[in-house]
XYZ file of C-alpha atoms in Angstrom:
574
model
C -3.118 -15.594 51.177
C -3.793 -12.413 53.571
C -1.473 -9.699 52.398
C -1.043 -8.567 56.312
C -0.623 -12.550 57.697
C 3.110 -12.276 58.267
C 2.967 -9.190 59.474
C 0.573 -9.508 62.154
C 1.595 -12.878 63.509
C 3.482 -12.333 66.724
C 5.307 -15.709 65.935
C 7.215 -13.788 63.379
C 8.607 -11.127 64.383
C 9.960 -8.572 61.964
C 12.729 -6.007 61.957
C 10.996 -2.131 61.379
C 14.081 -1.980 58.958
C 13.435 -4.283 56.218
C 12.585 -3.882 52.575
C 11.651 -7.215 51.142
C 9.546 -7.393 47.844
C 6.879 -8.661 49.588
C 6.758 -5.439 51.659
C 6.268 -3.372 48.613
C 4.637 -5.886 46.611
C 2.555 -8.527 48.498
C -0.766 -8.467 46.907
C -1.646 -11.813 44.434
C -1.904 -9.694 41.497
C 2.483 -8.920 42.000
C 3.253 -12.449 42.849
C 5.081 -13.059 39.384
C 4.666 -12.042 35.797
C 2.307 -14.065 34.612
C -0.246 -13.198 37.398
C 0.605 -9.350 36.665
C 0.050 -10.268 32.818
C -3.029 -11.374 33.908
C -4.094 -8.479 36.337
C -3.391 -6.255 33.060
C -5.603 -8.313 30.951
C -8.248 -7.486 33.506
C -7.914 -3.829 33.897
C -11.487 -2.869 32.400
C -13.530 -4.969 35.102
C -11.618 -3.863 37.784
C -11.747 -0.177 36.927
C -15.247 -0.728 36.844
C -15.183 -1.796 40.555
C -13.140 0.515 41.786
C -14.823 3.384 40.403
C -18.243 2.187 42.326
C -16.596 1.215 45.296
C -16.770 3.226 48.437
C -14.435 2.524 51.738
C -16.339 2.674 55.114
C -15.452 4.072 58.393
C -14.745 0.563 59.852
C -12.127 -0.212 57.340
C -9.983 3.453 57.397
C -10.322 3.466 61.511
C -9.707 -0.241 62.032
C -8.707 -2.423 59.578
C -6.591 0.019 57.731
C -4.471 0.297 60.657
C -3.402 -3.187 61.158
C -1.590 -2.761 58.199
C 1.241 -0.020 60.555
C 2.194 -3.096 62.556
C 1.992 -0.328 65.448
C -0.346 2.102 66.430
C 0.781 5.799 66.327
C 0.729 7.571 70.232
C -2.153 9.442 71.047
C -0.538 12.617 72.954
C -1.960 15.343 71.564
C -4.418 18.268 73.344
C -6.454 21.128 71.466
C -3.301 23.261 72.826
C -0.870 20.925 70.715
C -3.267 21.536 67.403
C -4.305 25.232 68.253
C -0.051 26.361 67.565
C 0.290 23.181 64.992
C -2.462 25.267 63.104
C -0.643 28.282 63.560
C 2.260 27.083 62.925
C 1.087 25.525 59.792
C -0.551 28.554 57.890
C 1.127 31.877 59.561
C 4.340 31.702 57.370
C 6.292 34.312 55.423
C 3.521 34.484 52.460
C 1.916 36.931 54.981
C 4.765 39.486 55.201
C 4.922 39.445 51.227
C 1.678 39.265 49.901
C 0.135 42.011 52.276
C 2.045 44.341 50.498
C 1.650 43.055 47.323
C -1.686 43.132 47.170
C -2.333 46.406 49.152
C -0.065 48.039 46.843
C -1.243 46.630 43.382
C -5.020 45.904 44.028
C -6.958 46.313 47.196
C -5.070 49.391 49.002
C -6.272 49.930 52.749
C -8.963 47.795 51.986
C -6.453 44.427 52.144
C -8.075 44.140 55.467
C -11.324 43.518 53.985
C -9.652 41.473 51.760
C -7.646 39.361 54.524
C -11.516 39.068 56.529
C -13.380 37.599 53.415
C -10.556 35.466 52.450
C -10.468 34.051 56.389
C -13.970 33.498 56.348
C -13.882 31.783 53.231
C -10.958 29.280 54.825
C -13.586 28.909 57.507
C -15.802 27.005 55.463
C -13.478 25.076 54.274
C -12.596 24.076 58.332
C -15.731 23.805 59.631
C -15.908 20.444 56.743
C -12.429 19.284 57.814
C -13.521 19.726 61.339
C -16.827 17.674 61.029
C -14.960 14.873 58.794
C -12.049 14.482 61.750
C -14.141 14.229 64.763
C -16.114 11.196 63.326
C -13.648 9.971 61.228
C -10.279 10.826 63.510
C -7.800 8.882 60.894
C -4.470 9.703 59.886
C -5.681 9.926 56.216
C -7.304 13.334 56.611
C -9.124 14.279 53.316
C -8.139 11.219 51.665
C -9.650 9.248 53.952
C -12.925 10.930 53.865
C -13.213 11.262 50.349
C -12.615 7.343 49.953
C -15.496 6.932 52.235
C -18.020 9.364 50.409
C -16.711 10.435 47.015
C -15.105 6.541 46.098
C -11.961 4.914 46.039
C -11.104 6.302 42.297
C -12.253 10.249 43.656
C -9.563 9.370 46.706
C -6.894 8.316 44.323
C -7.000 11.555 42.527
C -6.903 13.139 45.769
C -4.429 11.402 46.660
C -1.592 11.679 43.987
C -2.262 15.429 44.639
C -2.150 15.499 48.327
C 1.618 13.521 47.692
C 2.348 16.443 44.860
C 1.210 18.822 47.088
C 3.318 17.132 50.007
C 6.574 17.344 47.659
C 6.672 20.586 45.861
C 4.729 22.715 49.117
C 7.747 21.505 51.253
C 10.110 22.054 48.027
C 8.948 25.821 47.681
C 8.913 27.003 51.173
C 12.464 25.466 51.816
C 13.133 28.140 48.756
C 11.212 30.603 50.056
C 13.230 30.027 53.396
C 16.227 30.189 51.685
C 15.832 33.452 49.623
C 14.687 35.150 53.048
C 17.874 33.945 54.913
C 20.185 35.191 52.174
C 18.262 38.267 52.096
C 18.789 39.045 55.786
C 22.906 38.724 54.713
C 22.909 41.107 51.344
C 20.035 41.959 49.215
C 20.369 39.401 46.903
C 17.610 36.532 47.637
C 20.093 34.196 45.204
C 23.302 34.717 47.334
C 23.178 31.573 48.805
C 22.356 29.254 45.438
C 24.682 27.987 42.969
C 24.519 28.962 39.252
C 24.724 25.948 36.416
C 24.593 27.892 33.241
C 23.851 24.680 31.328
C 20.896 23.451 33.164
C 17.604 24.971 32.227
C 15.478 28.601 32.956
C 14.290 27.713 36.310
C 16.591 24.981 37.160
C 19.642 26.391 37.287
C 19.882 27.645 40.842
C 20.707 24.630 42.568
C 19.989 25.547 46.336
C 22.126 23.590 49.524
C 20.276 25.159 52.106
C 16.867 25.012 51.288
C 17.923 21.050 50.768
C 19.443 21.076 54.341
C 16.294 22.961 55.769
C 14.096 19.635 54.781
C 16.921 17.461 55.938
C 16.665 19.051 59.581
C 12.953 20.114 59.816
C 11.781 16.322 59.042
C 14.306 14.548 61.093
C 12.750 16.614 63.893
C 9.430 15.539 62.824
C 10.599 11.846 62.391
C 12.087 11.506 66.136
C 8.908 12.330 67.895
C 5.227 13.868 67.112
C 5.187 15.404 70.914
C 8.633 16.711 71.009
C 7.977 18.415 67.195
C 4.260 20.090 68.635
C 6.448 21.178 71.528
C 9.203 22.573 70.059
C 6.978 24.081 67.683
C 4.660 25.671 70.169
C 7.369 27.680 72.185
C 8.665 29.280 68.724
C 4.948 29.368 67.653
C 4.033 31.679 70.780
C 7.407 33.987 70.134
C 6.173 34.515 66.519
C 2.890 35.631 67.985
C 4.765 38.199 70.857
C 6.846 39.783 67.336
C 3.425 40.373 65.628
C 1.649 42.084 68.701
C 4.472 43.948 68.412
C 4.366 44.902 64.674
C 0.630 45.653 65.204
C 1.460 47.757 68.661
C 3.608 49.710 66.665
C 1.950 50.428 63.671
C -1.300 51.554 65.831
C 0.890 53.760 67.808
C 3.066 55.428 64.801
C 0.599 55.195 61.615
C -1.559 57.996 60.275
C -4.975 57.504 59.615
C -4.421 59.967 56.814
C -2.697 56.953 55.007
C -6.036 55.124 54.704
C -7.235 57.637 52.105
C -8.592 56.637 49.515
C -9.903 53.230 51.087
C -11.423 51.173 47.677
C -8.382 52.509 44.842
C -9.957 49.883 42.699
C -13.654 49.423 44.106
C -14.555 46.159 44.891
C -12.658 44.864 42.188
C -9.696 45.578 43.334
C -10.716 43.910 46.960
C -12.064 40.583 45.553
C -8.909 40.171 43.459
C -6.841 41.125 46.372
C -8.895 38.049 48.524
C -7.641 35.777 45.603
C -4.625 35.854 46.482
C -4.045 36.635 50.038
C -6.648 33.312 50.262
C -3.060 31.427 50.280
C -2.201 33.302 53.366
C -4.435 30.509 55.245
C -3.522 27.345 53.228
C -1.788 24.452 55.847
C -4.903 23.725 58.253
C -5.979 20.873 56.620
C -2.769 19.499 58.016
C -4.165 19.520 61.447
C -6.961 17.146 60.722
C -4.597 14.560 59.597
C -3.334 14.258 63.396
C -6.390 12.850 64.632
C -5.082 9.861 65.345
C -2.695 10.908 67.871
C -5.400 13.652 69.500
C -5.962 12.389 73.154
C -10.026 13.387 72.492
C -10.492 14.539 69.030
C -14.270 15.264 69.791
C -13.223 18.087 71.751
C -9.644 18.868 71.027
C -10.037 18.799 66.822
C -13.241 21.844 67.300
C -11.418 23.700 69.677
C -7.965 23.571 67.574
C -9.026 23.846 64.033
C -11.968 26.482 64.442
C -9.991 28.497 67.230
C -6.999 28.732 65.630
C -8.344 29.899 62.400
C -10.689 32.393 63.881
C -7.675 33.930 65.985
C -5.526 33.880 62.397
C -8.013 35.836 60.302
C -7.676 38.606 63.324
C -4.397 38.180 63.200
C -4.178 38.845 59.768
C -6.771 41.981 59.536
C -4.436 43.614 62.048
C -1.425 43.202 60.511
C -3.275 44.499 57.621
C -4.693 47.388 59.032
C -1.096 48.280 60.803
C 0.752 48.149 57.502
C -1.924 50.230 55.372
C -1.715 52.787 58.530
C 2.237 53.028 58.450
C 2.564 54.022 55.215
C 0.552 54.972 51.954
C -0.775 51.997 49.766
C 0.585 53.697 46.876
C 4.194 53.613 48.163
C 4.249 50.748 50.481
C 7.289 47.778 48.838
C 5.677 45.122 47.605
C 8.586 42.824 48.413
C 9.641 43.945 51.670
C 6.646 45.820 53.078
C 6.951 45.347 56.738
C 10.753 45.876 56.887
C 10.271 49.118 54.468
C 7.358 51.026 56.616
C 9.559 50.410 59.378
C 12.125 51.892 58.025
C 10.823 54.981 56.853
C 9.296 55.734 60.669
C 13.036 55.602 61.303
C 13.478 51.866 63.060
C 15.585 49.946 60.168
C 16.148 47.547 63.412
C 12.428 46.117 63.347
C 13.392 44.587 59.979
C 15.260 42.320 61.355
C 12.350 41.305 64.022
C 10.111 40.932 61.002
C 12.536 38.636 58.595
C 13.245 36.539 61.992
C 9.249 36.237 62.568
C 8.948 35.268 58.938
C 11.441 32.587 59.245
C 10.703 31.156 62.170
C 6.984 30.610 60.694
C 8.884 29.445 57.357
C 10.372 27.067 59.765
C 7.289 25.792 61.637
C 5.711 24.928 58.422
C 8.082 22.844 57.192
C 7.437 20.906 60.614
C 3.640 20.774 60.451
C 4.115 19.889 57.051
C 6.232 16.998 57.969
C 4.041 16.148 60.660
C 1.061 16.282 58.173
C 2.257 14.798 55.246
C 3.250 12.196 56.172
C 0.346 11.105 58.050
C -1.381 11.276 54.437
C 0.745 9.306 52.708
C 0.874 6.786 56.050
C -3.204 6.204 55.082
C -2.293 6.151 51.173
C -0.362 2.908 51.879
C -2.422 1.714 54.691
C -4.718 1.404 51.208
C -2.489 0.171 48.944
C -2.292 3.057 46.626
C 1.092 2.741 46.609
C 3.454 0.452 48.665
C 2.466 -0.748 52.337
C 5.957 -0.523 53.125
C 5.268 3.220 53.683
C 2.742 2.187 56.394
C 4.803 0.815 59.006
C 5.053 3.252 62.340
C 8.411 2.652 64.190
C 7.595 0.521 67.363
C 9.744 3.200 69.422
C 9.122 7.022 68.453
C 5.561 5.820 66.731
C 6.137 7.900 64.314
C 5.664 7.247 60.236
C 9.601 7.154 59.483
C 9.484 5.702 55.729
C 6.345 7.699 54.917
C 8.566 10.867 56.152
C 11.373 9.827 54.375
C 9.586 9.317 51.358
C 8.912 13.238 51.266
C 12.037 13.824 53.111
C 13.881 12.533 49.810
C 11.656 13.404 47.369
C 10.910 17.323 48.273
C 14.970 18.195 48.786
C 16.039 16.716 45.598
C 13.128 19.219 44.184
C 14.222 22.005 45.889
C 17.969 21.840 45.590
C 17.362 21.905 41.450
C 13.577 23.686 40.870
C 13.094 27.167 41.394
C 10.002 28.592 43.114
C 8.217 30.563 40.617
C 8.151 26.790 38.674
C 6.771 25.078 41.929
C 3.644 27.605 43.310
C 1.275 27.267 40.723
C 0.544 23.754 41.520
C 0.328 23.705 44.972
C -2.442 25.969 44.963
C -4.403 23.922 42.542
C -4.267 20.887 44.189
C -5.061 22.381 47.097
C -8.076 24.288 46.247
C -9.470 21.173 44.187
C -9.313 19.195 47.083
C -11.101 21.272 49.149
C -13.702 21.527 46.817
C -13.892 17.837 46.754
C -14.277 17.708 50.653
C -17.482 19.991 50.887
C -19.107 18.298 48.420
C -18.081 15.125 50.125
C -19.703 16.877 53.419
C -22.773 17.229 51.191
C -23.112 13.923 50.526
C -22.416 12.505 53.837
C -25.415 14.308 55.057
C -27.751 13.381 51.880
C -26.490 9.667 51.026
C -25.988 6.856 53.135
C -25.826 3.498 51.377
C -29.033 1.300 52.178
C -31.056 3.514 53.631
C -31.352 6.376 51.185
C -34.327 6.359 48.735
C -33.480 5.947 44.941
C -36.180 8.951 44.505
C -34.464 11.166 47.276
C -31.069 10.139 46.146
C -31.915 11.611 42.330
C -33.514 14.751 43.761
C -29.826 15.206 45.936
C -27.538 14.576 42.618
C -29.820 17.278 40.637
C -29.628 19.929 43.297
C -25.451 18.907 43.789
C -25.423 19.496 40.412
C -26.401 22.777 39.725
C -25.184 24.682 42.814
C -21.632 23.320 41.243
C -22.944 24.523 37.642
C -23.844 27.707 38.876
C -20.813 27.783 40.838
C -18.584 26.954 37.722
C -20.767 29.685 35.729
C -20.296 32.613 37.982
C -16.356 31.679 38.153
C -16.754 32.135 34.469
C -18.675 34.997 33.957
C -15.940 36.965 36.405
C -13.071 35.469 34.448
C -14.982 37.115 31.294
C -15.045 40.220 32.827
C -18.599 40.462 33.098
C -19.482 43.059 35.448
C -22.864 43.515 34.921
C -25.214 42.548 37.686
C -27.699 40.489 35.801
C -26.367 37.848 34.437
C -24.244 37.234 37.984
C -28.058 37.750 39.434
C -29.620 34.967 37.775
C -26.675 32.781 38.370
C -26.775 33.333 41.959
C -30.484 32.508 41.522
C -29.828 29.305 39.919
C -27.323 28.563 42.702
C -29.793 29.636 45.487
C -32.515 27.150 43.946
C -30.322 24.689 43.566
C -29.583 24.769 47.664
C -33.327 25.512 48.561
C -34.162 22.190 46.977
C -31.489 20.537 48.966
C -32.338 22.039 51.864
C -36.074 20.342 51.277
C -34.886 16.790 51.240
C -34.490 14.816 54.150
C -31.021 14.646 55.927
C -29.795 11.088 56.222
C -27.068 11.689 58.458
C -27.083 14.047 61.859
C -23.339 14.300 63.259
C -23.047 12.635 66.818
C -20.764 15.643 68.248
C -19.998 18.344 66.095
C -21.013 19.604 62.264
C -21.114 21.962 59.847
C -23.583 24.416 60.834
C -26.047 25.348 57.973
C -25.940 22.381 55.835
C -26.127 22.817 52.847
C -25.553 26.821 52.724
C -21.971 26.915 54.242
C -20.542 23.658 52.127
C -22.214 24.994 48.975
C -20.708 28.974 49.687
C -17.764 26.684 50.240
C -17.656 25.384 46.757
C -18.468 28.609 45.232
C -15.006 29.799 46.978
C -12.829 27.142 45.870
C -13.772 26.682 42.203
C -13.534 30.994 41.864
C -10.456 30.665 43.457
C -9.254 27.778 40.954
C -10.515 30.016 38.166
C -8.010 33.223 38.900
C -4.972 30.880 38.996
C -4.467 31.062 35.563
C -3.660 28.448 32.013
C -0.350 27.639 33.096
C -2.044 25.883 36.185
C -4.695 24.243 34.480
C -2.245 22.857 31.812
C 0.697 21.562 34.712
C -2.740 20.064 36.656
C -4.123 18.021 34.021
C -0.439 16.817 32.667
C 0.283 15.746 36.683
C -3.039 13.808 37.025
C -2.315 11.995 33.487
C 1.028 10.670 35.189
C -0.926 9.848 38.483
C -3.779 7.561 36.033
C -0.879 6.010 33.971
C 0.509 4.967 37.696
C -3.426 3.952 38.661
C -3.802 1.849 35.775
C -0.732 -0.060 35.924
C 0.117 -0.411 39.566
C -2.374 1.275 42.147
C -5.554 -0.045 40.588
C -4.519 -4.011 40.621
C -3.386 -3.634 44.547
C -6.484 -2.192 45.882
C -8.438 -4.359 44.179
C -6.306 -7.476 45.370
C -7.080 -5.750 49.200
C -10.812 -5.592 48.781
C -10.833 -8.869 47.171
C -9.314 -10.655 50.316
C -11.232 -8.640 52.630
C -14.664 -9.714 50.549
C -13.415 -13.489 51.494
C -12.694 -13.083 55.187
């Protein structure tokens, strides 16, 4: 029996709003006990399978798709994705951790710090921005790494693109919250409720960051046109508050202020990029709109690479008009805008800046709807978890149980967890999966099934492998506090051989419109970024990772595992 037959067949027509069990559950392996018994019984052969099994671009653009009983509308322009981008990454993180980290690490040299860190998130685009133009799915990431990494890679991927969906929307409704309340009084808690009986970290329970979510995705929910509008005209009046903030601290800083430039050396700068690195996290967002893009050859370049390049300028002059309005040593690290402002005798600006920084608190949550749920649209388009989640309304063509499915999720989070318990993670699964998707670029270009020679295909996994050993060993040696130059010499050697010899083999794949430029350089400096980025997040992160993916293979082995392989199995027979 085809697990889409009912579905398809215009004789039967079905209500968007149903919920049978065979719309959660209609692969064989689900049909009743015994044949679930069974399915169980068989878990080793079929892990087996689905660990060597790749997806190809037929299935994710094609037949994939069937399985949304409608297709999602194409109506979006490189204009629509140039202010979703923006309005995806320029949030409030950038009017906090500016002064953070100019104040506690890099001083006037945060703007070096905000350049390298941009650059580095460049890499990282240029991958997404090869992936989406040949590959212009809804999945995004999870898509592509099905089709290079495997299925098994994409379910990892997966479960952490869906945590990452949850507890990112869950800790910048917070962080929206404790900004609103701080605009009233100067407690960022004002607004929460106290349960002294519920736990250290859970018991704030938070109303409006739950009613934030509520609103933001019913927006996104009603219309994908109508949200990129709506967020483009508040998108623009962000951008007119921060010429302003940069106007004015050009005009009223002192370029005495920028003395001493490197407090901490280099150190201090790199450790500074670290961090501010999460000033730029929410593009890979974008690419899962590809779909709807009218002409994602030329809209998907032009919005992801433009709007990034015009962010990291953004950002170095915000940087550079902060560290000139006021002394690194003395700038707030929790309100540093609002404070230099202040103390050049305009306490009004504050208020421009905390409305800026909610309004792009505000257009995240929207791309992140937007975004999300275009993920976990593809997620069940595979079977991962329900195809239920699949289905695109027939009238606003728009992923409504896929949205809700964050929608609930993330606010009953954030109403209970507080958000120095939900950042850690984000940022790992994040990071990892960028990782994952330039060495996924890597191996598009090197691999292609069938036509690849066993010799050349060796010769690729030794190279892969030691640009991301050396990779992983320079992340260590810095976490060691090594400082010496040799040792980080002769890794960088190791990493540079390791590239040279890729560079030497044959490509097996030349993109049809656009690519990453200096293949295998740029994806392998890429890499490099990610994993030293993983490494300065700390145990705690590490630990809460590893516990999370556990959960997500317990869920593999029991449920997702059985109903992909049913899918392939029944594709194998058509």
């Amino acid at each position: 029996m085809d697990v889409r037959t009912e579905q398809e067949d215009p004789l039967l027509p079905r209500s968007y709003w149903r919920w049978s069990k065979r719309d959660f559950f209609p692969e064989p392996s689900f049909e009743s006990f015994t044949s679930y018994k069974a399915a169980v019984s068989d878990t080793c052969s079929r892990l087996k399978d689905r660990l060597l099994h790749r997806s190809t671009e037929a299935t994710e653009l094609v037949q994939l798709r069937k399985e949304s009983g409608h297709d999602m509308k194409r109506c979006l322009t490189w204009w629509d994705l140039i202010w979703l981008s923006f309005g995806a990454v320029v949030g409030g993180a950038v009017f906090t951790i500016t002064g953070q980290e100019a104040h506690d690490h890099a001083g006037p040299a945060i703007v070096l710090s905000y350049a390298i860190s941009g650059l580095s998130a460049l890499l990282s685009v240029f991958c997404y921005t090869e992936f989406a133009v040949e590959i212009p799915i809804a999945g995004g990431s999870f898509s592509y790494l099905r089709i290079e990494l495997g299925d098994f890679v994409a379910f990892i991927a997966a479960g952490n693109l869906l945590l990452e969906a949850v507890i990112g929307t869950a800790a910048v409704s917070r962080s929206w919250s404790s900004y609103f309340a701080s605009m009233i009084t100067n407690d960022p808690d004002f607004l929460r409720i106290r349960v002294n009986s519920f736990p250290e970290g859970f018991d704030l329970l938070d109303p409006v960051a739950f009613l934030v979510i509520l609103i933001t995705n019913g927006i996104a929910m009603s219309g994908t046109k109508r949200t990129s509008c709506l967020n483009s005209f508040g998108s623009i009046i962000s951008l007119m508050i921060i010429v302003f903030i940069v106007f004015m601290g050009f005009v009223r800083g002192e370029t005495s202020n920028l003395s001493p430039y490197f407090p901490n050396g280099e150190k201090g700068v790199f450790e500074a990029a670290a961090i501010v690195y999460l000033s730029y996290m929410g593009f890979d967002l974008v690419a899962t709109m590809a779909e709807e893009t009218k002409q994602p050859s030329r809209d998907i370049p032009i919005g992801l690479v433009g709007s990034m390049s015009m962010i990291t300028v953004i950002y170095c002059l915000m940087a550079f008009a902060l560290t000139l309005l006021q002394r690194y040593s003395e700038i707030d690290g929790n309100a540093a805008f609002s404070v230099a402002f202040g103390n050049i005798g305009m306490n009004w600006a504050k208020y421009l800046v905390s409305i800026c920084a909610l309004k792009g608190m505000t257009s995240s949550l929207l791309v992140m709807s937007l975004g999300q749920a275009r993920y976990t649209t593809q997620i069940a388009r595979a079977h991962m978890i329900p195809p239920w989640f699949a289905l695109v309304h027939p009238k606003t063509r728009t992923p409504i149980y896929a949205t809700l499915l964050v929608t609930i999720t993330s606010s009953v989070i954030t109403f209970f967890v507080s958000l120095r318990v939900l950042s850690s993670l984000v940022s790992f699964s994040t990071l990892a999966i960028f990782m994952l998707i330039a060495i996924a670029s890597l191996v598009r270009r090197y691999y292609v099934r069938e036509v690849t020679e066993k010799e050349d295909l060796i010769k690729f996994l030794a190279c892969l492998f030691v640009v991301i050993g050396s990779s992983i060993g320079f992340t260590t040696l810095w976490n060691m506090n090594r400082r010496g130059w040799f040792m980080f010499a002769v890794v960088a050697l190791i990493w540079f051989m390791g590239n040279l010899g890729m560079a030497l083999l044959p490509k097996q794949r030349v993109p049809k419109v656009w690519g990453v430029p200096l293949v295998p350089w740029l994806p392998s400096l890429s890499i490099v970024v990610n994993l030293f980025l993983i490494g300065s997040l700390g145990t705690i992160a590490f630990l809460r990772f590893f516990m999370c993916t556990a959960l997500m293979l317990v869920y593999y082995l029991f449920f997702g595992l059985h109903a992909t392989y049913d899918v392939a199995c029944l594709n194998e027979q058509k």
